[in-house]
Amino acid sequence: MLQPVRVRSSGTRPGRRTRWHEITEILNRPISQELLARDLTRLAYVAKDGTPRSIPIAFTWNGSQIVLCTSKNATKLTALQKNPMIA
């Protein structure tokens, strides 16, 4: 579990301590720990020609969203714009 290195008194900066505790609570959740421990997952989608695809893809988690990492000209982007359903 993550522990704060230093906690300022709540009087020095209003709202800062509460925010730190909110962040710590989110990061200590089991799903957060699972997402932070990985940087590669698999993305399944339907290609432009209608065939199924399952590819490894890098990702990061920003605390509220999973962000997939790919190049701007990747063929999967065109396919996903046409059919955004994924698994």
XYZ file of C-alpha atoms in Angstrom, residues 5 9 17 28-30 32 35-36 44 54 60 62 65 71 77 79 81:
18
model
C 5.845 10.499 2.742
C -1.045 20.139 8.730
C -4.581 16.965 2.740
C -4.711 1.529 -2.891
C -7.735 -0.102 -4.541
C -7.018 -3.647 -5.818
C -5.632 0.259 -9.259
C -3.556 -1.631 -13.575
C -0.396 0.005 -12.249
C -9.798 -7.403 -29.550
C -6.597 -9.546 -31.022
C -1.454 3.494 -19.121
C -4.391 7.924 -15.351
C -9.326 6.225 -17.602
C 0.591 5.499 -33.618
C -7.820 3.364 -35.685
C -11.396 0.056 -38.027
C -13.809 4.508 -35.927
